[in-house]
Coordinates of C-alpha atoms in Angstrom, one line a residue:
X1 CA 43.8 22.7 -12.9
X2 CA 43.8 19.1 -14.0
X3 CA 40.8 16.7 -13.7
X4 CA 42.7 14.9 -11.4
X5 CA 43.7 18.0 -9.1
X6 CA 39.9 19.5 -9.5
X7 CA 39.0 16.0 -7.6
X8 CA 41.6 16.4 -5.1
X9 CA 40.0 19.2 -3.7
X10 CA 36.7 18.2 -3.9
X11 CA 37.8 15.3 -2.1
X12 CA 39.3 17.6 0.3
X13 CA 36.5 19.5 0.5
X14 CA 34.3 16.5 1.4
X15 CA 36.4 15.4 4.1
X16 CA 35.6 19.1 5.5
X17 CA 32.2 18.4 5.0
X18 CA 32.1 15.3 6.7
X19 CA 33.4 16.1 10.0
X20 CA 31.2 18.9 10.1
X21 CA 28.1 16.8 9.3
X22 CA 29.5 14.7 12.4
X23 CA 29.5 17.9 14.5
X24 CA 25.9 18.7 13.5
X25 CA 24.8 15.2 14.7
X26 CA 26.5 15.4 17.9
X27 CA 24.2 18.5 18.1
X28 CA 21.4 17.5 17.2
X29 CA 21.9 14.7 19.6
X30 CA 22.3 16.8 22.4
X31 CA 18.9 19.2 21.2
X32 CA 17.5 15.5 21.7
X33 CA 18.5 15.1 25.0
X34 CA 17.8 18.6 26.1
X35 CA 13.8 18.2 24.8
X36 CA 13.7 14.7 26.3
X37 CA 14.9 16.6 29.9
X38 CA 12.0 19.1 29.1
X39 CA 8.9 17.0 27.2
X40 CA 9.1 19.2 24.1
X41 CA 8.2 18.5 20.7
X42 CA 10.7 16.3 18.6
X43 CA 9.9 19.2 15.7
X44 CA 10.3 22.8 15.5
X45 CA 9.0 24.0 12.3
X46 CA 8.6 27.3 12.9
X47 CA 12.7 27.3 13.2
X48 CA 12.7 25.3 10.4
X49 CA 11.7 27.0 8.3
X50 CA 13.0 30.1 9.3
X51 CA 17.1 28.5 9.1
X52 CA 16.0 27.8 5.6
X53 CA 15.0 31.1 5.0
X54 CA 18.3 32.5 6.3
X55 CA 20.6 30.0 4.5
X56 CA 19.0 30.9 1.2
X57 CA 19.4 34.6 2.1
X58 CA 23.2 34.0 2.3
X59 CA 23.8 31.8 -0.4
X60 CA 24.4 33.4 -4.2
X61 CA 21.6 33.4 -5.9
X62 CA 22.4 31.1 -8.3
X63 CA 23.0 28.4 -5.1
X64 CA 19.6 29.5 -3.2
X65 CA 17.1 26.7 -4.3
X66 CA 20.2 24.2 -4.1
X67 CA 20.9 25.3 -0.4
X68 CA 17.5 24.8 0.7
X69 CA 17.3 21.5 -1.1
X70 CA 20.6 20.6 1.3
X71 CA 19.5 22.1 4.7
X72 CA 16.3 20.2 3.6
X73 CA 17.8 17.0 3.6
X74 CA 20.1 18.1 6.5
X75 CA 16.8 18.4 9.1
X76 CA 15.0 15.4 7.9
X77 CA 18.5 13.2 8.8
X78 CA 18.7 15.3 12.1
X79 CA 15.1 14.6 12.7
X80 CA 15.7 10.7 11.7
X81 CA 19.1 10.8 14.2
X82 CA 16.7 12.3 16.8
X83 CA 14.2 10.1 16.5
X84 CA 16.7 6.9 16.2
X85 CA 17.7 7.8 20.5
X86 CA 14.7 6.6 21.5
X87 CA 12.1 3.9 20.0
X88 CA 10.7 2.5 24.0
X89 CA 7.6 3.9 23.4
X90 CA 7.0 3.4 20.1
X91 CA 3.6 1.4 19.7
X92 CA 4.3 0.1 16.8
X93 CA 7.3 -1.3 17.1
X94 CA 5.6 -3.6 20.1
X95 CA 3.1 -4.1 17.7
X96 CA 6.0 -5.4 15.2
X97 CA 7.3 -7.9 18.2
X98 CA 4.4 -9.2 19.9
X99 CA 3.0 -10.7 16.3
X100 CA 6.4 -12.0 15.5
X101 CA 6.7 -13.6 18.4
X102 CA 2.6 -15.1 18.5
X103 CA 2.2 -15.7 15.4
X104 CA 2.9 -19.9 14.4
X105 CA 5.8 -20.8 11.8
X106 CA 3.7 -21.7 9.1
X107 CA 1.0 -20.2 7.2
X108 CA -1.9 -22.3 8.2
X109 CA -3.1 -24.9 5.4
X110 CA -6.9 -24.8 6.0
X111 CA -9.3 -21.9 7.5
X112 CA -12.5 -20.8 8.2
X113 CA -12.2 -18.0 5.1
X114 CA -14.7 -15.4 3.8
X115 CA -14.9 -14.2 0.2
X116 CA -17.0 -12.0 -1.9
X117 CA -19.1 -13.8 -4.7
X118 CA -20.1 -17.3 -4.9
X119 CA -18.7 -20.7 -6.3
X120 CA -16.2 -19.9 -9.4
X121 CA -15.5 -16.0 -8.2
X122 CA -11.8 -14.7 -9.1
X123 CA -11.4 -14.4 -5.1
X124 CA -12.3 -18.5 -4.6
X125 CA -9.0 -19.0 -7.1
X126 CA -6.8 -16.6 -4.8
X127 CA -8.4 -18.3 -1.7
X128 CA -7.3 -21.9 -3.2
X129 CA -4.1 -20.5 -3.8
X130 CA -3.0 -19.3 -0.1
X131 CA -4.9 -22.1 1.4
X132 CA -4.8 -26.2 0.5
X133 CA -8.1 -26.9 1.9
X134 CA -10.3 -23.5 2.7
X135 CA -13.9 -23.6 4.4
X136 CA -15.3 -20.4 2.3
X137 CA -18.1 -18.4 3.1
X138 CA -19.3 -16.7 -0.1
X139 CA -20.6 -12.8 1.3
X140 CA -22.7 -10.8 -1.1
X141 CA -20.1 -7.4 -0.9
X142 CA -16.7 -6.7 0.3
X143 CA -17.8 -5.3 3.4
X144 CA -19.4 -8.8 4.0
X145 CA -16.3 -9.9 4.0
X146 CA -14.8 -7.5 6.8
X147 CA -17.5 -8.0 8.4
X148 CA -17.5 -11.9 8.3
X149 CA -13.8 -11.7 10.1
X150 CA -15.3 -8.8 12.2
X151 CA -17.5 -11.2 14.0
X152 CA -15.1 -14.3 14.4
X153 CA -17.4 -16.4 11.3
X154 CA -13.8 -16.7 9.8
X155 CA -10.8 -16.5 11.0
X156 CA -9.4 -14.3 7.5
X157 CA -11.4 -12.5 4.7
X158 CA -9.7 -12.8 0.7
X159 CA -10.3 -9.6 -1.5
X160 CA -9.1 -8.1 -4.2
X161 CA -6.3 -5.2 -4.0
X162 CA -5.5 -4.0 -6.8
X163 CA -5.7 -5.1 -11.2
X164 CA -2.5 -4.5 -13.4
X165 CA -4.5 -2.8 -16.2
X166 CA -7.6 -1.3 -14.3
X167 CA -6.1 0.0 -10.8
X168 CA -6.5 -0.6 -7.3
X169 CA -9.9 -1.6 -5.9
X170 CA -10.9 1.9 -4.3
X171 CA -13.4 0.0 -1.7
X172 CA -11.1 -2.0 0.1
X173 CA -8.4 0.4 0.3
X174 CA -11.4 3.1 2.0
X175 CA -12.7 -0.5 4.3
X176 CA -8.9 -1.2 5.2
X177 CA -9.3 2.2 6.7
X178 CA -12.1 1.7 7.9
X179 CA -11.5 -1.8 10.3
X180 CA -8.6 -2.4 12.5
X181 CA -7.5 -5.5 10.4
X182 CA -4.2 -6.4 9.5
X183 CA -2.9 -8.1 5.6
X184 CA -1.1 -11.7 6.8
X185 CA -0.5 -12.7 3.0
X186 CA -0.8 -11.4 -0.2
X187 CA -1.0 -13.1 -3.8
X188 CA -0.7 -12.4 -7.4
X189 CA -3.1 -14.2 -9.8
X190 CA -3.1 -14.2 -13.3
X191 CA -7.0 -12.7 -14.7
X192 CA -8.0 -14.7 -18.0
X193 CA -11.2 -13.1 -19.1
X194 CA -13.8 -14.8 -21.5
X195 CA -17.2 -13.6 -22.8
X196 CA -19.8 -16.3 -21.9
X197 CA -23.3 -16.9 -23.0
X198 CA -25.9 -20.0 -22.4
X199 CA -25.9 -22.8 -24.9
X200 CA -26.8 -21.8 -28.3
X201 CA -26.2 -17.9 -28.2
X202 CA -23.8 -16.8 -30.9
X203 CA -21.9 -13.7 -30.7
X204 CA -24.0 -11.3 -32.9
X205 CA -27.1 -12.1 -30.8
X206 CA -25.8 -10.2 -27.8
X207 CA -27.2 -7.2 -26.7
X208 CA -26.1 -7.1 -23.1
X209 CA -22.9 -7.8 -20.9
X210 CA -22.8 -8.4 -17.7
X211 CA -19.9 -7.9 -15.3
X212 CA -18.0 -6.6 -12.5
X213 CA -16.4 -2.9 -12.8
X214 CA -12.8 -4.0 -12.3
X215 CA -13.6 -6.9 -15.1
X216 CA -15.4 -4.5 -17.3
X217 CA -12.5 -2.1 -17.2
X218 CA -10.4 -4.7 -18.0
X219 CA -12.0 -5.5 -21.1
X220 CA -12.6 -2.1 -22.3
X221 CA -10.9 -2.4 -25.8
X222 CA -13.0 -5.7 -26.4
X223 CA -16.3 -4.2 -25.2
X224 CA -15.8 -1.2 -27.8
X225 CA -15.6 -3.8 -30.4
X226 CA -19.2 -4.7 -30.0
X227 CA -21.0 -2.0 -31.3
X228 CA -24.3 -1.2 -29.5
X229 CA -24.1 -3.5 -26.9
X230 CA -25.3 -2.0 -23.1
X231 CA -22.8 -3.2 -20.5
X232 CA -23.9 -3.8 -16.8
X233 CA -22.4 -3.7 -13.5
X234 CA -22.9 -6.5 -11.6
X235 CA -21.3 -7.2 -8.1
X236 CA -19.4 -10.1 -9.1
X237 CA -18.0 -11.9 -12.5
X238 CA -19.3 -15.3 -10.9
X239 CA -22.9 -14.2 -9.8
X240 CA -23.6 -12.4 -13.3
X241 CA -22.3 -15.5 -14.5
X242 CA -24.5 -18.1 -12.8
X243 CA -27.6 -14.6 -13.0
X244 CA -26.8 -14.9 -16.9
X245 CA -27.1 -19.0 -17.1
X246 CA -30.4 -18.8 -15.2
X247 CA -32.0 -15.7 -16.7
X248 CA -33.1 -17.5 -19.9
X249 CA -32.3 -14.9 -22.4
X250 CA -30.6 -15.8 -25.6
X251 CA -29.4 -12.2 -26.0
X252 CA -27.3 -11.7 -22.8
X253 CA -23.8 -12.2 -22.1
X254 CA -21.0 -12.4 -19.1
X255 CA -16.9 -11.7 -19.1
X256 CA -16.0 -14.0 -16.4
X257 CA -13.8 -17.2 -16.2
X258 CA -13.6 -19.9 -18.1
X259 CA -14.4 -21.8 -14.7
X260 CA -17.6 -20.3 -14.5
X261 CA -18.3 -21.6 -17.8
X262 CA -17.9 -24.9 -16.5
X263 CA -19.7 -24.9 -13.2
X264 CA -22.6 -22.7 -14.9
X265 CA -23.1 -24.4 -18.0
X266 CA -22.5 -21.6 -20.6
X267 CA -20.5 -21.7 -23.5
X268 CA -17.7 -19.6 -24.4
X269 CA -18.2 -16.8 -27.5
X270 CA -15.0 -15.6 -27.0
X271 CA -11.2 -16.4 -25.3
X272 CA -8.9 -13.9 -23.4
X273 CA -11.2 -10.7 -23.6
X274 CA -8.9 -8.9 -21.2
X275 CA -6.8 -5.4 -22.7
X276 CA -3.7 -6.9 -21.8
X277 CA -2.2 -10.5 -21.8
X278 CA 0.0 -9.9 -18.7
X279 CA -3.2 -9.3 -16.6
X280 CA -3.1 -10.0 -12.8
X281 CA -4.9 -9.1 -9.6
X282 CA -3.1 -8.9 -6.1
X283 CA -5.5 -10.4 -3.6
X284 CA -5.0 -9.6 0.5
X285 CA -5.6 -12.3 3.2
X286 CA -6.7 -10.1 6.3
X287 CA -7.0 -11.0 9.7
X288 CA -8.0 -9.5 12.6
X289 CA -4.9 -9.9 15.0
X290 CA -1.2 -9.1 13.3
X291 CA 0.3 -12.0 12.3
X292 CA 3.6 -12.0 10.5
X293 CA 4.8 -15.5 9.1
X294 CA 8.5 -16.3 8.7
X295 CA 9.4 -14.8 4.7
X296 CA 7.5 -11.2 5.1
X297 CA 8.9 -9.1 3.3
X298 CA 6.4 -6.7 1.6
X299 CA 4.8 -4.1 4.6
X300 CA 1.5 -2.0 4.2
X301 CA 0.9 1.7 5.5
X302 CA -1.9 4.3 5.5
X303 CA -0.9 7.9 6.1
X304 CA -2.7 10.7 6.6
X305 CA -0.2 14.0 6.6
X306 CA -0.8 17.3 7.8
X307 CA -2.0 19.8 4.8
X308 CA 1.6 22.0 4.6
X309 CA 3.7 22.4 1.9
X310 CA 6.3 20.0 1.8
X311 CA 4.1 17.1 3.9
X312 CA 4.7 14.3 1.5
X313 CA 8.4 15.5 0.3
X314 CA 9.3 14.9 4.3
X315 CA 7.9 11.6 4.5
X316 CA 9.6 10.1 1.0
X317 CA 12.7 11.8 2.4
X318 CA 12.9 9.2 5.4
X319 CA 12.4 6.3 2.9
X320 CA 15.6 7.4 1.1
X321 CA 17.5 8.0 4.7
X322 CA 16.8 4.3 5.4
X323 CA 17.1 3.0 1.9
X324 CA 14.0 1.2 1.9
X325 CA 12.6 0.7 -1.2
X326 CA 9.0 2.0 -2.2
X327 CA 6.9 -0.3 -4.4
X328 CA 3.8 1.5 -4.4
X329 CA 2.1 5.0 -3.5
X330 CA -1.1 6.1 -4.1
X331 CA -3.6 8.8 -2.8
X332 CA -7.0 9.0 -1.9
X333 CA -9.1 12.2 -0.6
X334 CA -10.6 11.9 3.1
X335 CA -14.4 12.0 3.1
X336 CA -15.2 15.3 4.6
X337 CA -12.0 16.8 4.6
X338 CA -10.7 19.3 2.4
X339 CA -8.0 18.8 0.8
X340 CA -6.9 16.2 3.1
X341 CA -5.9 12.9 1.3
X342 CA -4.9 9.5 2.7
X343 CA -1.6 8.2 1.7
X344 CA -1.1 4.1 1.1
X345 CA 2.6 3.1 1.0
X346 CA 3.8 -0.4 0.0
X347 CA 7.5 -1.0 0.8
X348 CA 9.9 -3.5 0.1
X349 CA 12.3 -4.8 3.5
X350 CA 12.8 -7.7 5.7
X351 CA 10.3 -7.3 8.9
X352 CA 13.4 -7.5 11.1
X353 CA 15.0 -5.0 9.6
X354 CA 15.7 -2.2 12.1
X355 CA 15.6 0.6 9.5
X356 CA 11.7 -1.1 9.3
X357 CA 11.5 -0.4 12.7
X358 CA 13.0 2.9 12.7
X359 CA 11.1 4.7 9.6
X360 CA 7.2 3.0 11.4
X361 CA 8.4 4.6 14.6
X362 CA 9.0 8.2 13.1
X363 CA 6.3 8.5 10.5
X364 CA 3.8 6.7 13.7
X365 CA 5.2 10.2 15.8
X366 CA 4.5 12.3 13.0
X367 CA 1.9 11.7 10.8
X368 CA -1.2 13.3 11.3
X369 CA -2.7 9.3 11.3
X370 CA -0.8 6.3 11.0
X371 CA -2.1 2.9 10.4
X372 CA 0.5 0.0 10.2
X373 CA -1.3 -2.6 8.1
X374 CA 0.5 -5.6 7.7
X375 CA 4.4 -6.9 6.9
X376 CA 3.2 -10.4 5.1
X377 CA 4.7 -12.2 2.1
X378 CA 3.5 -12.3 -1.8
X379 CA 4.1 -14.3 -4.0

C-alpha cells in the first residue's frame, strides 16, 4: 500500500473510533445518571482496575502496556464527562463566584500590610511594588506575618514564595497549609545581592557573614570564594544588616541590598554576590477572605492524594483533558504521615474559564484534601 492509502484507512479507522468513543460517553452518561438516582460513589476502582486487567489480557502482548495506557486515559475522560453533569454542589466553585463578584475592580493602592524583617527587607521592596502607599508592620518571622492578617492588624501579609536559583521557601508553603488564607497577588522581583560591612572594613578582614538561608543559598559560589570565613543564619538580610552596623566588629560582614547599605550606614566590599544574574524572588500578597481582581490569571492549589499507585498520574491526566497549562508542581511530605506528601500546583487559565471551574470541582471531589488557594495576577 501507498502512504497515501495506509492514511486512508487509518483515517477510516478513526472515524470508527470516534463514534464509538461517542457511544462510550453516552454510557458513561447514563452510569452518571443511574449513581446520581442511587447516591453512589462517582468512582469505582475496584472495576477499574479490573477492565484494565482484562483489556490487557486480550490485547497481543506487544499492545498490552499501550492498551492500558488507552483504557487509562479512556476512564479519566469518562470520569471528567461524569463529573462535567453536575458542578451545584461544588464548594469551590461558589467559592470561585462569590469573590468575583465581592471583590472591588481595582487592586487597592494603600493597606494596612504585614511583612517579615524591618526597614530595607527584600519583602518592603515587593510590598512597595503591589502597593503605592503601604502602612507596613515589620513581624519578627513569617508566621508573624500570618498571624498579623490572622488577627485583622492588616488587612494582607507580603512573603516570599519561591527564589529562581535557591527554591521555594519551604515555611510558607507548610503555613499556607496551615491558615485558611487565600494569594490575591503575586510579584516577581529581581534579588541584587551585595556583601556589606561598616565603614572601614576591607574585604580580607572578614571572618563572619551574616544572612538569611534563601540569601545564603543564593550566594553559595561567592561564599566558597572566601576561604575560612563562618557563615550565619540570620532571620532576615535587613536585620543582620542593621545587627551587623550596630555590632561594632570590624571583622563581620552581611549579603543584603544595596538599600540596606544606605539606610544602615555600611559600605559595600562587594557588587552582585548572587550565583546567577537572572535572580528573582516571587513574593505572595495573602488575605484572609478570596478576593480575585479583574486580570487573574495564575491559580494556586494544595493537594493531598490518596497513597495508590497511579494517584498523581490521575490528577495530571485531568490537566491535559482540560488543556490547562501547568506552571509549577512540587512536593512536600505530610508531618506524621507516611509516605503521604502534599502536592502544590500552579496553573496557568483565565479565572472564568469553565474548564477552571470544571478541573477545581473534580480534583475538590477526589482528592484526599483540597485547598483552593488563590486565582490572582503576577506580574
Amino acid at each position: 500500500m501507498t502512504l497515501e492509502e495506509l492514511r486512508g484507512e487509518i483515517d477510516s479507522v478513526d472515524d470508527s473510533l470516534l463514534a464509538l468513543f461517542e457511544r462510550r460517553m453516552e454510557l458513561a452518561r447514563e452510569v452518571w445518571r443511574y449513581k446520581e438516582e442511587h447516591a453512589l460513589p462517582l468512582r469505582d476502582r475496584e472495576r477499574e482496575r479490573k477492565l484494565l486487567y482484562r483489556l490487557c489480557e486480550k490485547a497481543p502482548p506487544a499492545l498490552a502496556e499501550y492498551a492500558a495506557a488507552l483504557f487509562s486515559s479512556l476512564m479519566e475522560l469518562s470520569a471528567s464527562y461524569q463529573a462535567a453533569q453536575n458542578q451545584r454542589d461544588s464548594a469551590v466553585k461558589r467559592l470561585l463566584s462569590q469573590a468575583a463578584a465581592h471583590t472591588p475592580k481595582e487592586f487597592p493602592a494603600r493597606a494596612a500590610v504585614a511583612c517579615q524583617g524591618v526597614e530595607g527587607a527584600y519583602s518592603q521592596a515587593a510590598c512597595d511594588k503591589l502597593f503605592s502607599l503601604a502602612d507596613i508592620t515589620y513581624m519578627d518571622s513569617f508566621e508573624g506575618v500570618f498571624q498579623a492578617v490572622e488577627s485583622g492588624l492588616c488587612r494582607f501579609g507580603v512573603l516570599p514564595l519561591e527564589n529562581s536559583s535557591a527554591g521555594s521557601v519551604n515555611e510558607v508553603y507548610d503555613l499556607l497549609g496551615r491558615y485558611q488564607f487565600h494569594i490575591v497577588r503575586g510579584v516577581k522581583l529581581p534579588i541584587a545581592h551585595s556583601l556589606l560591612a561598616p565603614q572601614g572594613t576591607k574585604l580580607e578582614d572578614v571572618r563572619e557573614v551574616f544572612s538569611h538561608e534563601q540569601a545564603l543559598r543564593q550566594c553559595s559560589q561567592f561564599l566558597k570564594s572566601l576561604n575560612g570565613v563562618k557563615v550565619t543564619e540570620s532571620e532576615n538580610t535587613a536585620r543582620a544588616a542593621r545587627q551587623v552596623a550596630g555590632a561594632g566588629r570590624g571583622d563581620a560582614a552581611v549579603i543584603s541590598s544595596l538599600d540596606c547599605a544606605e539606610l544602615y550606614g555600611l559600605s559595600v566590599l562587594s557588587y552582585h554576590v548572587q550565583n546567577s544574574d537572572s535572580n528573582y524572588t516571587r513574593f505572595i500578597c495573602v488575605s484572609k477572605e478570596p478576593e480575585i481582581y479583574p486580570g487573574a490569571h495564575r491559580t494556586s492549589l494544595m493537594l493531598a492524594l490518596k497513597h495508590r499507585p497511579g494517584a498523581l498520574y490521575h490528577v495530571l491526566a485531568r490537566f491535559y483533558t482540560h488543556g490547562i497549562n501547568l506552571n509549577k508542581l512540587e512536593s512536600r511530605p505530610i508531618p506524621g504521615r507516611e509516605f503521604a506528601f502534599m502536592f502544590y500546583f500552579d496553573i496557568e487559565t483565565p479565572v472564568i474559564s469553565d474548564s477552571l471551574q470544571q478541573l477545581l470541582a473534580e480534583l475538590e471531589r477526589e482528592a484526599d484534601m483540597f485547598r483552593y488557594l488563590g486565582t490572582y495576577q503576577e506580574f
